[in-house]
Short mmCIF file of C-alpha atoms in Angstrom, two decimals:
data_model
loop_
_atom_site.label_atom_id
_atom_site.label_comp_id
_atom_site.label_asym_id
_atom_site.label_seq_id
_atom_site.Cartn_x
_atom_site.Cartn_y
_atom_site.Cartn_z
CA UNK A 1 10.19 -3.46 -21.86
CA UNK A 2 9.05 0.11 -22.43
CA UNK A 3 6.35 -0.28 -19.77
CA UNK A 4 9.04 -0.96 -17.19
CA UNK A 5 11.01 2.07 -18.31
CA UNK A 6 7.84 4.18 -18.09
CA UNK A 7 7.12 2.88 -14.60
CA UNK A 8 10.70 3.59 -13.56
CA UNK A 9 10.67 7.16 -14.89
CA UNK A 10 7.17 8.12 -13.76
CA UNK A 11 7.57 6.38 -10.42
CA UNK A 12 10.93 8.04 -9.81
CA UNK A 13 9.56 11.47 -10.67
CA UNK A 14 6.52 11.09 -8.42
CA UNK A 15 8.58 9.64 -5.54
CA UNK A 16 11.00 12.55 -5.85
CA UNK A 17 8.14 15.08 -5.84
CA UNK A 18 6.60 13.53 -2.73
CA UNK A 19 10.01 13.37 -1.03
CA UNK A 20 10.47 17.10 -1.65
CA UNK A 21 6.99 17.74 -0.25
CA UNK A 22 7.83 15.69 2.82
CA UNK A 23 11.07 17.60 3.26
CA UNK A 24 9.24 20.94 3.25
CA UNK A 25 6.57 19.94 5.78
CA UNK A 26 6.97 20.03 9.51
CA UNK A 27 7.40 17.82 11.54
CA UNK A 28 9.99 15.80 9.70
CA UNK A 29 8.19 12.56 10.60
CA UNK A 30 5.84 13.33 7.68
CA UNK A 31 8.70 12.79 5.23
CA UNK A 32 8.37 9.02 5.49
CA UNK A 33 4.63 9.16 4.89
CA UNK A 34 5.05 11.08 1.67
CA UNK A 35 8.09 9.15 0.44
CA UNK A 36 6.72 5.74 -0.38
CA UNK A 37 3.18 4.46 -0.61
CA UNK A 38 1.23 7.47 -1.91
CA UNK A 39 3.77 8.25 -4.58
CA UNK A 40 4.01 4.70 -5.84
CA UNK A 41 0.22 4.35 -5.82
CA UNK A 42 -0.26 7.56 -7.79
CA UNK A 43 2.39 6.61 -10.32
CA UNK A 44 0.84 3.18 -10.77
CA UNK A 45 -2.66 4.62 -11.17
CA UNK A 46 -1.45 7.20 -13.67
CA UNK A 47 0.14 4.52 -15.81
CA UNK A 48 -2.94 2.28 -15.45
CA UNK A 49 -5.24 5.07 -16.63
CA UNK A 50 -2.97 5.87 -19.57
CA UNK A 51 -2.48 2.26 -20.69
CA UNK A 52 -5.73 0.51 -19.74
CA UNK A 53 -8.39 3.16 -19.14
CA UNK A 54 -10.35 4.48 -16.22
CA UNK A 55 -12.36 1.34 -15.45
CA UNK A 56 -9.20 -0.73 -15.04
CA UNK A 57 -7.69 1.95 -12.79
CA UNK A 58 -10.90 1.99 -10.71
CA UNK A 59 -10.48 -1.74 -10.01
CA UNK A 60 -6.86 -1.12 -9.05
CA UNK A 61 -7.93 1.69 -6.74
CA UNK A 62 -10.44 -0.55 -4.97
CA UNK A 63 -7.73 -3.19 -4.55
CA UNK A 64 -5.37 -0.62 -3.05
CA UNK A 65 -8.03 0.53 -0.59
CA UNK A 66 -8.81 -3.05 0.44
CA UNK A 67 -5.10 -3.68 0.93
CA UNK A 68 -4.75 -0.56 3.08
CA UNK A 69 -7.70 -1.58 5.27
CA UNK A 70 -6.29 -5.11 5.61
CA UNK A 71 -2.88 -3.65 6.57
CA UNK A 72 -4.57 -1.52 9.23
CA UNK A 73 -6.31 -4.59 10.66
CA UNK A 74 -3.02 -6.50 10.60
CA UNK A 75 -1.27 -3.66 12.43
CA UNK A 76 -3.90 -3.50 15.18
CA UNK A 77 -3.75 -7.28 15.69
CA UNK A 78 0.06 -7.26 15.89
CA UNK A 79 -0.02 -4.43 18.44
CA UNK A 80 -2.60 -6.26 20.54
CA UNK A 81 -0.58 -9.48 20.49
CA UNK A 82 2.65 -7.69 21.37
CA UNK A 83 1.27 -5.48 24.13
CA UNK A 84 -1.64 -7.36 25.69
CA UNK A 85 -0.65 -10.97 25.05
CA UNK A 86 3.07 -10.16 25.51
CA UNK A 87 4.02 -12.36 22.57
CA UNK A 88 7.41 -12.13 20.93
CA UNK A 89 7.59 -10.28 17.61
CA UNK A 90 8.05 -13.24 15.26
CA UNK A 91 5.12 -15.36 16.48
CA UNK A 92 2.88 -12.27 16.68
CA UNK A 93 3.62 -11.25 13.10
CA UNK A 94 3.32 -14.78 11.75
CA UNK A 95 -0.07 -15.23 13.43
CA UNK A 96 -1.21 -11.86 12.20
CA UNK A 97 -0.34 -12.69 8.59
CA UNK A 98 -3.25 -15.14 8.67
CA UNK A 99 -5.51 -12.30 9.83
CA UNK A 100 -4.15 -10.01 7.10
CA UNK A 101 -4.76 -12.64 4.40
CA UNK A 102 -8.29 -13.27 5.65
CA UNK A 103 -9.06 -9.55 5.72
CA UNK A 104 -7.50 -8.87 2.31
CA UNK A 105 -9.19 -11.74 0.51
CA UNK A 106 -12.46 -11.15 2.37
CA UNK A 107 -12.54 -7.50 1.32
CA UNK A 108 -11.52 -8.49 -2.21
CA UNK A 109 -14.35 -11.03 -2.41
CA UNK A 110 -16.84 -8.56 -0.91
CA UNK A 111 -15.86 -6.01 -3.55
CA UNK A 112 -16.70 -8.48 -6.30
CA UNK A 113 -13.39 -10.26 -6.71
CA UNK A 114 -11.65 -10.28 -10.06
CA UNK A 115 -13.68 -8.66 -12.79
#
């Protein structure tokens, strides 16, 4: 239970710090970038290093990078289906989930899978 409390406190502190950073920067569209993903990733990695060591956190970092690349591929495919193929949003996103899963698991397997 204490791990969840630690994650809540550290995650909340880091999210708040990044939200303040996003509020200071111009243009205000940066606020959303700094509010979510980077802060949660840094909080998670900090806890992983503290509890499990650097090698465990390195594996988590590689997984996060593979997930980010897969999300980028997914986003490009959705945009192409929406704009060029003129598909509706639901079918385009459902089709693209297959692409995202293939990219994510392919990158995961290429990186050595679960160690």
